[in-house]
Amino acid sequence: MSLWDTSVLCVQQAFGLLDVTPFLYRWACRALAGRTVRKGLTGLWITPRVSGRAALRAAVSTAADVAVYAVARVLPVEGEVLLSMLVWAVAVALLLVNALSVPGPARRPLADRVAATSATGPGFSTAGATRPVRTS
């Protein structure tokens, strides 16, 4: 095995680890505790707490965050420059879909929509659940 092949293998393994580690962290936290550490610090929970949904939500959020980008970064090393550009375009589109779904009326990111989950916490409610307050 040449030095180039060894280097390419190391890059592939590093990007593979970049995909697997966030998925395992998110899935384990949500399956075991119902939330990640950051959501725990802010007092949020992911509901409903179902193991299969935790895995699906972790997979979608990892794909939107790092997985597709990692594939796009590894492809040029393999000599697949055009395919890498296509995967970059897909990664940017996925990021935009994920980001633009949050400001909508449901205020849920792509991972919540796909996994049929939602983040809940103290003081969260829908706009229809609160009565209007008179200010004058």
XYZ file of N, CA and C in Angstrom:
408
model
N 0.850 -1.173 0.000
C 0.000 0.000 0.000
C 0.900 1.241 0.000
N 0.621 2.144 -0.923
C 1.452 3.339 -1.052
C 1.080 4.372 0.012
N 1.913 5.389 0.118
C 1.659 6.460 1.071
C 0.351 7.182 0.745
N 0.078 7.406 -0.553
C -1.165 8.070 -0.967
C -2.380 7.244 -0.555
N -2.342 5.943 -0.812
C -3.466 5.085 -0.449
C -3.688 5.066 1.064
N -2.619 5.064 1.824
C -2.724 5.098 3.280
C -3.333 6.416 3.743
N -2.901 7.513 3.109
C -3.440 8.827 3.462
C -4.921 8.924 3.133
N -5.315 8.412 1.966
C -6.720 8.432 1.563
C -7.555 7.607 2.533
N -7.047 6.461 2.936
C -7.757 5.620 3.883
C -7.937 6.336 5.223
N -6.908 7.031 5.680
C -7.011 7.788 6.933
C -8.050 8.894 6.830
N -8.098 9.591 5.693
C -9.087 10.654 5.486
C -10.491 10.064 5.466
N -10.668 8.942 4.782
C -11.982 8.303 4.733
C -12.442 7.891 6.128
N -11.555 7.316 6.900
C -11.910 6.885 8.244
C -12.241 8.078 9.142
N -11.510 9.160 8.990
C -11.777 10.349 9.801
C -13.154 10.929 9.488
N -13.497 11.016 8.220
C -14.804 11.545 7.863
C -15.916 10.566 8.221
N -15.626 9.274 8.159
C -16.597 8.290 8.633
C -16.868 8.452 10.114
N -15.817 8.694 10.874
C -15.961 8.939 12.306
C -16.720 10.240 12.562
N -16.516 11.231 11.701
C -17.241 12.488 11.811
C -18.739 12.286 11.597
N -19.122 11.292 10.812
C -20.534 10.977 10.607
C -21.107 10.151 11.746
N -20.363 9.178 12.210
C -20.878 8.218 13.180
C -20.951 8.797 14.591
N -19.951 9.564 14.986
C -19.894 10.063 16.362
C -21.082 10.955 16.729
N -21.444 11.969 15.934
C -22.612 12.784 16.307
C -23.908 11.981 16.315
N -24.030 11.036 15.373
C -25.236 10.205 15.356
C -25.347 9.397 16.641
N -24.275 8.727 17.029
C -24.312 7.906 18.241
C -24.576 8.751 19.485
N -23.964 9.932 19.564
C -24.190 10.829 20.697
C -25.659 11.235 20.779
N -26.211 11.706 19.657
C -27.603 12.164 19.654
C -28.565 11.023 19.935
N -28.325 9.878 19.320
C -29.223 8.744 19.501
C -29.176 8.244 20.947
N -27.987 8.078 21.507
C -27.861 7.566 22.870
C -28.480 8.544 23.872
N -28.205 9.829 23.720
C -28.772 10.815 24.649
C -30.290 10.822 24.577
N -30.828 10.809 23.381
C -32.283 10.893 23.244
C -32.964 9.599 23.644
N -32.337 8.465 23.359
C -32.949 7.183 23.736
C -32.887 6.962 25.244
N -31.785 7.347 25.865
C -31.613 7.086 27.298
C -32.194 8.182 28.185
N -32.007 9.441 27.798
C -32.416 10.544 28.664
C -33.553 11.388 28.086
N -33.875 11.195 26.824
C -34.934 11.993 26.209
C -34.482 13.346 25.710
N -33.195 13.636 25.840
C -32.668 14.918 25.387
C -31.144 14.862 25.382
N -30.545 15.788 24.625
C -29.090 15.903 24.624
C -28.663 16.790 25.788
N -27.376 16.898 25.999
C -26.860 17.707 27.105
C -27.277 19.170 26.937
N -27.167 19.690 25.717
C -27.541 21.091 25.485
C -29.019 21.327 25.769
N -29.881 20.403 25.345
C -31.303 20.556 25.639
C -31.556 20.425 27.138
N -30.778 19.589 27.806
C -30.906 19.463 29.254
C -30.543 20.744 29.978
N -29.521 21.428 29.495
C -29.112 22.689 30.117
C -30.155 23.787 29.936
N -30.918 23.703 28.851
C -31.948 24.709 28.601
C -33.329 24.275 29.079
N -33.438 23.060 29.616
C -34.705 22.587 30.157
C -35.670 22.045 29.124
N -35.180 21.656 27.953
C -36.040 21.132 26.891
C -36.057 19.607 26.901
N -37.168 19.032 26.445
C -37.323 17.584 26.274
C -37.780 17.308 24.855
N -37.425 16.132 24.329
C -37.929 15.685 23.028
C -39.069 14.720 23.310
N -40.234 15.002 22.782
C -41.392 14.137 22.992
C -41.962 13.712 21.654
N -42.563 12.562 21.511
C -42.605 11.467 22.464
C -41.254 10.755 22.534
N -41.005 10.106 23.672
C -39.739 9.400 23.899
C -39.867 7.957 23.429
N -39.572 7.717 22.162
C -39.625 6.383 21.576
C -38.263 6.112 20.950
N -37.696 4.933 21.214
C -36.337 4.629 20.765
C -36.187 4.710 19.243
N -37.142 4.186 18.496
C -37.065 4.232 17.037
C -37.092 5.650 16.508
N -37.896 6.479 17.130
C -37.951 7.887 16.711
C -36.668 8.604 17.090
N -36.055 8.206 18.189
C -34.789 8.821 18.588
C -33.718 8.536 17.546
N -33.682 7.308 17.033
C -32.702 6.960 16.006
C -32.980 7.710 14.706
N -34.238 7.795 14.320
C -34.594 8.514 13.094
C -34.278 9.998 13.226
N -34.621 10.576 14.361
C -34.334 12.000 14.582
C -32.836 12.260 14.599
N -32.074 11.363 15.224
C -30.619 11.507 15.257
C -30.031 11.382 13.852
N -30.562 10.467 13.050
C -30.055 10.283 11.684
C -30.327 11.518 10.823
N -31.526 12.064 10.913
C -31.866 13.236 10.100
C -31.072 14.455 10.547
N -30.958 14.677 11.857
C -30.219 15.850 12.310
C -28.726 15.718 12.014
N -28.187 14.503 12.081
C -26.778 14.304 11.730
C -26.561 14.517 10.235
N -27.489 14.032 9.421
C -27.365 14.235 7.973
C -27.417 15.721 7.639
N -28.311 16.455 8.286
C -28.434 17.887 8.012
C -27.224 18.666 8.515
N -26.596 18.193 9.589
C -25.465 18.915 10.176
C -24.135 18.576 9.513
N -23.755 17.294 9.523
C -22.393 16.950 9.128
C -22.252 15.835 8.110
N -23.171 14.910 8.047
C -22.954 13.700 7.257
C -22.809 13.969 5.761
N -23.699 14.744 5.199
C -23.642 14.997 3.755
C -22.404 15.826 3.413
N -22.046 16.749 4.293
C -20.828 17.530 4.081
C -19.585 16.652 4.126
N -19.558 15.697 5.037
C -18.402 14.802 5.139
C -18.241 13.970 3.865
N -19.338 13.510 3.317
C -19.267 12.761 2.047
C -18.756 13.667 0.933
N -19.251 14.905 0.908
C -18.814 15.841 -0.133
C -17.328 16.164 -0.020
N -16.792 16.168 1.187
C -15.378 16.485 1.366
C -14.473 15.313 1.051
N -14.978 14.105 1.152
C -14.148 12.931 0.891
C -14.105 12.593 -0.608
N -15.129 12.954 -1.340
C -15.189 12.590 -2.759
C -14.045 13.147 -3.607
N -13.592 14.398 -3.424
C -12.468 14.868 -4.239
C -11.193 14.060 -4.022
N -10.994 13.547 -2.824
C -9.819 12.725 -2.554
C -9.872 11.441 -3.375
N -11.084 10.980 -3.632
C -11.290 9.785 -4.446
C -11.255 10.088 -5.945
N -11.143 11.363 -6.293
C -11.115 11.744 -7.700
C -12.485 12.038 -8.283
N -13.501 12.103 -7.461
C -14.872 12.341 -7.902
C -15.257 13.802 -7.668
N -14.651 14.707 -8.438
C -14.839 16.137 -8.217
C -16.254 16.575 -8.600
N -16.762 16.123 -9.741
C -18.103 16.522 -10.162
C -19.171 15.983 -9.212
N -19.014 14.745 -8.808
C -19.961 14.179 -7.851
C -19.883 14.924 -6.516
N -18.698 15.340 -6.139
C -18.527 16.116 -4.919
C -19.291 17.435 -5.000
N -19.242 18.095 -6.133
C -19.972 19.349 -6.304
C -21.480 19.117 -6.203
N -21.957 18.012 -6.758
C -23.377 17.683 -6.665
C -23.772 17.404 -5.211
N -22.937 16.675 -4.493
C -23.227 16.376 -3.086
C -23.168 17.653 -2.250
N -22.255 18.578 -2.568
C -22.221 19.869 -1.869
C -23.536 20.614 -2.076
N -24.046 20.595 -3.311
C -25.320 21.267 -3.592
C -26.451 20.633 -2.788
N -26.451 19.312 -2.686
C -27.462 18.621 -1.878
C -27.308 18.997 -0.406
N -26.065 19.091 0.073
C -25.817 19.451 1.470
C -26.324 20.860 1.771
N -26.074 21.794 0.883
C -26.546 23.166 1.080
C -28.069 23.214 1.037
N -28.679 22.471 0.099
C -30.141 22.426 0.018
C -30.732 21.832 1.293
N -30.128 20.779 1.807
C -30.606 20.159 3.047
C -30.478 21.119 4.218
N -29.383 21.848 4.269
C -29.191 22.840 5.330
C -30.255 23.935 5.246
N -30.542 24.406 4.034
C -31.558 25.446 3.859
C -32.948 24.949 4.230
N -33.284 23.735 3.814
C -34.587 23.166 4.164
C -34.709 23.050 5.675
N -33.652 22.589 6.321
C -33.669 22.451 7.777
C -33.810 23.820 8.453
N -33.050 24.799 7.993
C -33.078 26.125 8.616
C -34.381 26.858 8.344
N -34.917 26.733 7.139
C -36.119 27.482 6.791
C -37.398 26.842 7.323
N -37.313 25.603 7.806
C -38.507 24.977 8.372
C -38.765 25.448 9.799
N -37.759 25.981 10.470
C -37.919 26.401 11.870
C -38.782 27.656 12.012
N -38.610 28.712 11.190
C -39.425 29.910 11.394
C -40.903 29.746 11.033
N -41.297 28.600 10.501
C -42.693 28.385 10.125
C -43.616 28.367 11.323
N -44.912 28.200 11.073
C -45.883 28.253 12.177
C -45.689 27.129 13.200
N -45.201 25.966 12.788
C -45.011 24.855 13.731
C -43.706 24.977 14.512
N -42.767 25.781 14.022
C -41.464 26.004 14.674
C -40.732 24.703 14.964
N -40.701 23.830 13.954
C -40.037 22.540 14.125
C -39.025 22.344 13.006
N -37.801 21.913 13.347
C -36.811 21.634 12.309
C -37.148 20.353 11.553
N -36.395 20.090 10.517
C -36.626 18.937 9.658
C -36.610 17.632 10.447
N -35.692 17.484 11.378
C -35.597 16.242 12.155
C -36.868 15.994 12.949
N -37.448 17.033 13.530
C -38.701 16.870 14.273
C -39.845 16.497 13.341
N -39.877 17.092 12.182
C -40.956 16.805 11.239
C -40.891 15.366 10.736
N -39.693 14.894 10.397
C -39.537 13.539 9.877
C -39.817 12.501 10.955
N -39.327 12.723 12.162
C -39.479 11.749 13.244
C -40.787 11.916 14.018
N -41.598 12.902 13.668
C -42.862 13.183 14.365
C -42.624 13.416 15.857
N -41.614 14.230 16.159
C -41.309 14.592 17.536
C -41.370 16.109 17.670
N -41.242 16.593 18.890
C -41.165 18.034 19.106
C -40.399 18.301 20.391
N -39.845 19.489 20.483
C -39.142 19.909 21.688
C -40.129 20.640 22.575
N -40.198 20.213 23.819
C -41.087 20.863 24.764
C -40.279 21.282 25.986
N -40.797 22.226 26.689
C -40.094 22.702 27.869
C -40.993 23.550 28.723
N -40.472 24.055 29.803
C -41.288 24.892 30.681
C -41.675 26.187 29.983
N -42.946 26.487 30.026
C -43.410 27.744 29.451
C -43.674 27.699 27.962
N -43.468 26.543 27.300
C -43.758 26.455 25.877
C -45.255 26.237 25.700
N -45.822 26.947 24.772
C -47.217 26.719 24.451
C -47.472 27.218 23.048
N -48.620 26.872 22.518
C -48.974 27.332 21.184
C -49.594 28.722 21.277
N -49.629 29.406 20.157
C -50.167 30.767 20.144
C -51.648 30.772 20.508
N -52.387 29.724 20.124
C -53.817 29.658 20.422
C -54.120 29.326 21.865
N -53.136 28.828 22.616
C -53.377 28.418 23.995
C -53.318 29.567 24.982
N -52.780 30.695 24.557
C -52.696 31.836 25.476
C -53.711 32.889 25.087
N -54.303 33.464 26.098
C -55.287 34.498 25.863
C -54.597 35.830 25.592
N -55.165 36.668 24.747
C -54.592 37.988 24.540
C -54.690 38.824 25.820
N -53.709 39.647 26.044
C -53.669 40.485 27.239
C -53.890 41.925 26.835
N -54.714 42.609 27.584
C -54.952 44.037 27.336
C -53.820 44.839 27.927
N -53.298 45.740 27.155
C -52.184 46.551 27.641
C -52.604 47.970 27.980
N -53.830 48.360 27.671
C -54.248 49.734 27.971
C -55.403 49.767 28.927
